[in-house]
């Protein structure tokens, strides 16, 4: 049986390990963090295409989070700009869901371990070199491991990406920060399961009401140096000032949120020149990080993991498999990255830009035809279908 080292224990890593196992490749996951822990960020959206990709490897997220099939957009004055769906439901009624990031990570890690996949913590990759017909990975703790393949699922600041291409373009810093939390039940004017998103005068704010009445919220302040070092009190003061002139419950939501607020930067990768080299390949954010505004980061990671495993199952060798995988994925994900960047820029419009945006958004939403976003959300992965690509014979490989 072929073997693989999967670097990264977020979304892409455990899904890749499970998909590879189904394709006849034994994988071990190596995570840099010393143990399971809440990840940066508070919650995420898993869209229909991501749910479909997880189903392809027998993972069900039912019971995690809650459905969020629509977004209602408002201006800072409170004016309703329009409503848009997060993707037409599938025939069985499946819609996108919002769930705690830590819950998704725990589900994927625990399901991988239940299937006999080893997940090693505290192993930060520092180098990887060819080793016969495989690859040897070296870790910061002095350990090493060898396998036939090495898969980089190690995020936007991927070490594997720079090992594949030392001249790789670094991630692009986005012009907004991220902060969020979970507030107790309160009146916000939102319908359960429908995101309310406000283009505020100075910052963007969004929230959704969970089934228990709790308010899950996020804010996108303009980027500023040193934001990661701000204290909880400084974050709360800054957010209160940012939203003071908007007609929104943002201030009340933030002030009622327990715990310590911490913000973080966002990055994207408009294009990564090389996705693979020899026995190494990147997936998920390591290959194509997108703005959080796209709502597609986790879903794209799951798609990558499943499609890579299918290619390795059907191709005669890793080089052919990696080429086929890139052919299946590159155009699609780069288009989504571009769409996410456009959506993110709308959040930081200047005074004139705000006027134009608030005037044009309602017109644009009215022009959106039903199913216009199906190219994103309705991407079904048929696990049993043979991969078609250069160097891959029609029909399935055995094993």
XYZ file of C-alpha atoms in Angstrom:
399
model
C 0.000 0.000 0.000
C 1.227 3.488 -0.850
C 1.796 5.929 2.021
C 1.447 9.676 2.503
C 2.430 12.344 5.015
C -0.307 14.969 5.348
C 0.959 18.236 6.817
C -1.784 20.161 8.603
C -4.655 19.132 10.853
C -7.326 21.717 10.017
C -9.991 20.911 7.421
C -8.024 19.809 4.366
C -5.625 17.506 6.227
C -8.022 15.076 7.931
C -10.352 15.025 4.923
C -7.405 14.232 2.656
C -6.296 11.420 4.959
C -9.773 9.872 4.938
C -10.129 10.236 1.176
C -6.658 8.782 0.610
C -7.479 5.827 2.826
C -10.522 5.140 0.674
C -8.295 5.387 -2.410
C -5.840 2.835 -1.030
C -3.213 5.237 0.359
C -2.299 5.045 4.071
C -1.853 8.572 5.457
C -0.580 10.041 8.697
C -1.540 13.606 9.650
C 1.092 15.885 11.228
C -0.125 19.046 12.962
C 2.218 21.775 14.206
C 0.134 22.702 17.246
C 0.908 20.705 20.382
C -2.626 19.414 20.781
C -6.249 19.869 19.785
C -7.294 23.454 20.397
C -9.709 26.097 19.216
C -8.427 27.534 15.990
C -8.066 31.144 14.971
C -11.511 32.484 14.289
C -14.820 31.570 15.871
C -17.133 30.104 13.246
C -17.304 29.446 9.521
C -19.755 28.603 6.789
C -19.729 25.230 5.086
C -21.558 25.571 1.806
C -23.455 22.979 -0.202
C -20.413 21.994 -2.251
C -18.355 21.449 0.892
C -21.077 19.309 2.449
C -21.210 17.289 -0.777
C -17.430 16.775 -0.758
C -17.534 15.481 2.823
C -20.360 13.132 1.942
C -18.140 11.653 -0.779
C -15.922 10.237 1.977
C -18.738 9.370 4.368
C -18.553 12.360 6.696
C -21.825 13.905 7.864
C -21.964 17.316 9.567
C -25.613 16.940 10.586
C -26.051 18.227 14.106
C -23.234 20.767 13.871
C -24.228 24.403 13.606
C -27.398 25.535 11.869
C -28.662 26.232 8.326
C -27.952 29.710 6.947
C -29.510 29.786 3.471
C -29.781 33.546 2.993
C -28.067 36.890 3.562
C -29.843 40.207 4.086
C -27.703 43.234 3.202
C -28.146 46.681 4.730
C -26.436 50.051 4.587
C -25.070 51.756 7.690
C -28.250 53.825 7.814
C -30.265 50.637 8.259
C -31.735 50.694 4.758
C -32.371 47.252 3.311
C -30.293 46.840 0.163
C -31.584 43.388 -0.717
C -31.438 39.706 0.075
C -29.445 36.965 -1.596
C -29.339 33.222 -1.123
C -26.163 31.401 -0.194
C -26.903 28.804 -2.882
C -29.985 27.082 -4.227
C -30.833 24.032 -2.089
C -30.064 20.603 -3.442
C -32.933 18.303 -4.367
C -32.837 16.772 -0.884
C -33.108 20.214 0.741
C -29.440 20.572 1.686
C -28.373 24.180 2.276
C -25.223 25.780 3.610
C -24.590 25.742 7.366
C -22.765 27.906 9.880
C -20.836 26.034 12.555
C -18.142 26.579 15.143
C -14.721 26.167 13.600
C -13.512 24.118 16.540
C -16.509 21.761 16.230
C -15.739 21.040 12.583
C -12.046 20.474 13.286
C -12.878 18.128 16.165
C -15.377 16.153 14.073
C -12.891 15.648 11.241
C -10.002 14.759 13.534
C -12.073 12.312 15.583
C -13.597 10.688 12.513
C -10.151 10.233 10.968
C -8.875 8.638 14.165
C -11.955 6.397 14.369
C -10.978 5.068 10.940
C -7.521 4.184 12.187
C -5.699 7.248 10.846
C -2.913 8.569 13.072
C -2.949 12.291 13.882
C 0.349 13.498 15.365
C 0.487 16.867 17.169
C 3.485 19.039 17.904
C 5.285 18.339 14.622
C 6.075 21.516 12.701
C 7.515 20.793 9.249
C 10.849 22.445 8.479
C 12.092 20.551 5.442
C 11.283 17.774 2.988
C 13.674 16.104 0.546
C 13.517 13.211 -1.928
C 14.196 9.843 -0.338
C 14.498 7.078 -2.936
C 11.091 6.793 -4.575
C 9.487 8.826 -1.812
C 10.027 11.856 0.415
C 11.513 12.434 3.873
C 10.047 15.138 6.102
C 11.972 16.766 8.955
C 10.242 18.448 11.879
C 11.256 21.209 14.270
C 11.269 18.805 17.222
C 14.058 16.804 15.559
C 11.839 13.994 14.333
C 11.417 12.806 10.765
C 9.121 10.608 8.704
C 9.175 9.061 5.247
C 6.429 8.116 2.823
C 5.679 7.832 -0.876
C 3.959 11.255 -0.939
C 3.795 14.493 1.025
C 0.626 16.589 0.932
C 0.714 20.174 2.163
C -2.549 21.072 3.868
C -0.743 23.589 6.048
C -2.659 26.757 5.306
C -2.048 30.128 3.748
C 1.484 30.398 5.222
C 2.328 26.906 3.965
C 5.860 25.616 4.438
C 5.203 22.924 1.840
C 4.372 25.558 -0.781
C 7.748 27.236 -0.294
C 9.536 23.876 -0.442
C 7.869 23.190 -3.775
C 8.691 26.673 -5.044
C 11.141 28.783 -2.985
C 10.240 31.779 -5.165
C 6.492 31.411 -4.556
C 4.620 34.699 -4.276
C 3.764 35.321 -0.617
C 0.145 35.606 0.548
C -1.543 38.949 -0.058
C -2.642 40.877 3.037
C -6.310 41.831 2.789
C -7.468 45.344 3.754
C -9.760 44.235 6.597
C -9.290 42.548 9.945
C -11.519 39.892 11.475
C -12.998 39.628 14.942
C -16.082 37.856 16.225
C -17.811 36.021 19.002
C -20.938 34.472 20.470
C -23.361 36.812 22.233
C -26.296 35.752 24.422
C -29.905 35.832 23.134
C -31.205 39.336 22.494
C -33.435 41.196 20.084
C -31.523 42.068 16.906
C -34.234 42.149 14.251
C -32.758 39.124 12.481
C -34.666 36.024 11.442
C -33.178 32.749 12.705
C -30.755 31.341 10.157
C -30.634 34.472 7.993
C -27.408 36.455 8.076
C -27.773 40.196 8.591
C -24.820 42.023 7.080
C -24.294 45.769 7.334
C -22.040 47.939 5.179
C -21.309 50.353 7.998
C -19.870 53.804 7.548
C -16.514 52.745 8.970
C -16.598 48.941 9.136
C -18.577 45.865 8.100
C -20.678 43.902 10.586
C -22.587 40.631 10.279
C -24.565 38.335 12.546
C -26.930 35.389 12.569
C -29.268 34.049 15.237
C -28.689 30.423 16.241
C -31.545 28.051 17.141
C -30.966 28.684 20.855
C -31.305 32.435 20.309
C -27.595 33.140 20.662
C -26.086 35.705 18.314
C -23.058 34.614 16.256
C -21.337 37.746 14.962
C -18.273 38.995 13.138
C -16.826 42.382 12.263
C -14.366 43.508 9.619
C -12.591 46.671 10.812
C -10.154 48.330 8.424
C -6.676 46.898 8.671
C -4.286 48.528 11.142
C -0.789 47.649 12.249
C -0.480 45.988 15.626
C -4.085 44.809 15.766
C -3.039 41.377 17.009
C -1.616 43.003 20.143
C -4.787 44.901 21.066
C -6.294 43.961 24.411
C -9.903 42.927 24.878
C -10.740 46.390 26.231
C -9.063 48.075 23.267
C -10.984 45.903 20.797
C -14.292 46.704 22.456
C -13.549 50.426 22.531
C -12.498 50.447 18.891
C -15.555 48.491 17.731
C -17.855 50.752 19.723
C -16.334 53.783 17.988
C -16.484 52.157 14.540
C -20.196 51.376 14.778
C -21.346 54.371 16.830
C -22.844 56.162 13.811
C -24.560 53.126 12.266
C -28.158 52.058 12.783
C -27.324 48.526 13.820
C -27.295 46.451 17.022
C -23.546 45.928 16.580
C -22.524 47.828 19.706
C -25.025 46.024 21.939
C -24.025 42.651 20.500
C -20.313 43.273 21.034
C -20.728 44.645 24.548
C -22.821 41.637 25.608
C -20.294 39.101 24.302
C -18.527 37.238 27.108
C -14.886 36.242 27.016
C -11.894 37.947 25.492
C -12.038 39.427 22.012
C -9.051 38.880 19.742
C -8.736 39.842 16.087
C -6.620 38.531 13.261
C -5.386 39.396 9.776
C -6.687 37.823 6.584
C -4.739 36.848 3.472
C -5.489 35.392 0.097
C -3.483 33.836 -2.729
C -4.619 35.125 -6.145
C -2.447 32.574 -7.923
C 0.139 29.992 -6.885
C 2.564 29.250 -9.706
C 3.420 25.663 -8.740
C 1.096 23.325 -6.878
C 3.324 20.263 -7.009
C 6.861 19.054 -7.533
C 8.105 15.494 -7.453
C 6.311 13.736 -4.612
C 4.902 16.897 -2.984
C 1.610 18.728 -3.605
C -0.449 21.448 -1.873
C -4.197 21.577 -1.231
C -6.668 23.941 0.433
C -5.434 27.336 1.602
C -1.858 26.279 0.865
C -2.777 26.317 -2.828
C -5.495 28.967 -3.111
C -6.464 30.845 0.048
C -9.524 33.019 -0.502
C -10.981 35.981 1.345
C -13.405 35.054 4.144
C -15.924 37.117 2.176
C -16.252 34.233 -0.274
C -17.548 31.857 2.406
C -15.746 29.064 0.554
C -12.471 28.371 2.370
C -13.518 25.176 4.152
C -15.607 23.948 1.229
C -12.770 24.399 -1.262
C -10.402 22.564 1.088
C -12.765 19.591 1.290
C -13.196 19.531 -2.496
C -9.421 19.564 -3.012
C -8.853 16.691 -0.622
C -11.418 14.443 -2.282
C -10.385 15.256 -5.850
C -6.691 14.685 -5.113
C -7.477 11.251 -3.671
C -9.528 10.331 -6.740
C -6.650 11.337 -9.000
C -4.149 9.291 -6.988
C -6.541 6.349 -7.142
C -6.854 6.411 -10.936
C -3.516 7.742 -12.213
C -0.544 5.445 -12.916
C 1.922 7.577 -10.925
C 1.998 10.626 -8.607
C 3.162 13.073 -11.293
C 0.212 12.198 -13.513
C -2.145 12.319 -10.541
C -0.922 15.751 -9.429
C -1.260 17.140 -12.952
C -4.801 15.790 -13.212
C -5.682 17.227 -9.802
C -4.416 20.673 -10.760
C -6.332 20.474 -14.025
C -9.545 19.724 -12.153
C -9.071 22.485 -9.614
C -7.011 25.490 -10.711
C -9.481 27.430 -12.870
C -12.350 26.864 -10.468
C -10.585 27.927 -7.287
C -8.859 30.948 -8.826
C -12.245 32.183 -10.037
C -13.591 31.855 -6.497
C -10.557 33.676 -5.067
C -11.213 36.576 -7.464
C -14.892 36.684 -6.472
C -13.932 36.715 -2.795
C -11.500 39.589 -3.333
C -14.206 41.643 -5.067
C -16.647 41.006 -2.215
C -14.043 41.932 0.351
C -13.246 45.259 -1.318
C -16.872 46.339 -0.991
C -16.433 46.295 2.780
C -13.828 49.055 2.796
C -15.247 51.592 0.372
C -14.448 55.264 0.982
C -17.061 58.016 1.347
C -17.765 58.263 -2.394
C -17.477 54.530 -2.868
C -20.054 53.942 -0.110
C -22.597 56.104 -1.904
C -22.041 54.305 -5.188
C -22.056 50.882 -3.527
C -25.289 51.503 -1.624
C -26.914 52.715 -4.824
C -25.666 49.915 -7.042
C -25.960 46.877 -4.744
C -29.796 46.804 -4.873
C -29.687 47.049 -8.668
C -27.107 44.291 -8.893
C -29.064 41.994 -6.576
C -32.225 42.434 -8.649
C -30.295 41.417 -11.741
C -28.985 38.191 -10.212
C -30.822 35.350 -11.924
C -31.855 32.234 -10.017
C -29.069 29.687 -10.002
C -26.389 32.218 -10.948
C -24.112 30.878 -8.213
C -24.756 27.204 -8.927
C -21.336 26.949 -10.586
C -19.936 27.392 -7.077
C -22.382 25.523 -4.891
C -23.692 22.721 -7.093
C -20.331 21.081 -7.826
C -21.058 17.414 -7.128
C -18.124 15.021 -6.746
C -18.921 11.490 -7.869
C -16.413 9.391 -5.972
C -17.008 6.309 -8.111
C -16.582 8.065 -11.469
C -13.250 7.553 -13.220
C -10.974 10.572 -13.417
C -10.353 11.730 -16.959
C -7.057 13.434 -17.712
C -3.784 13.267 -19.667
C -1.969 10.011 -19.008
C -4.937 8.402 -17.244
C -6.547 5.488 -19.057
C -10.329 5.293 -19.049
C -11.603 3.119 -16.246
C -10.590 2.762 -12.645
C -7.226 1.647 -11.322
C -7.420 -1.258 -8.945
C -6.582 -0.757 -5.252
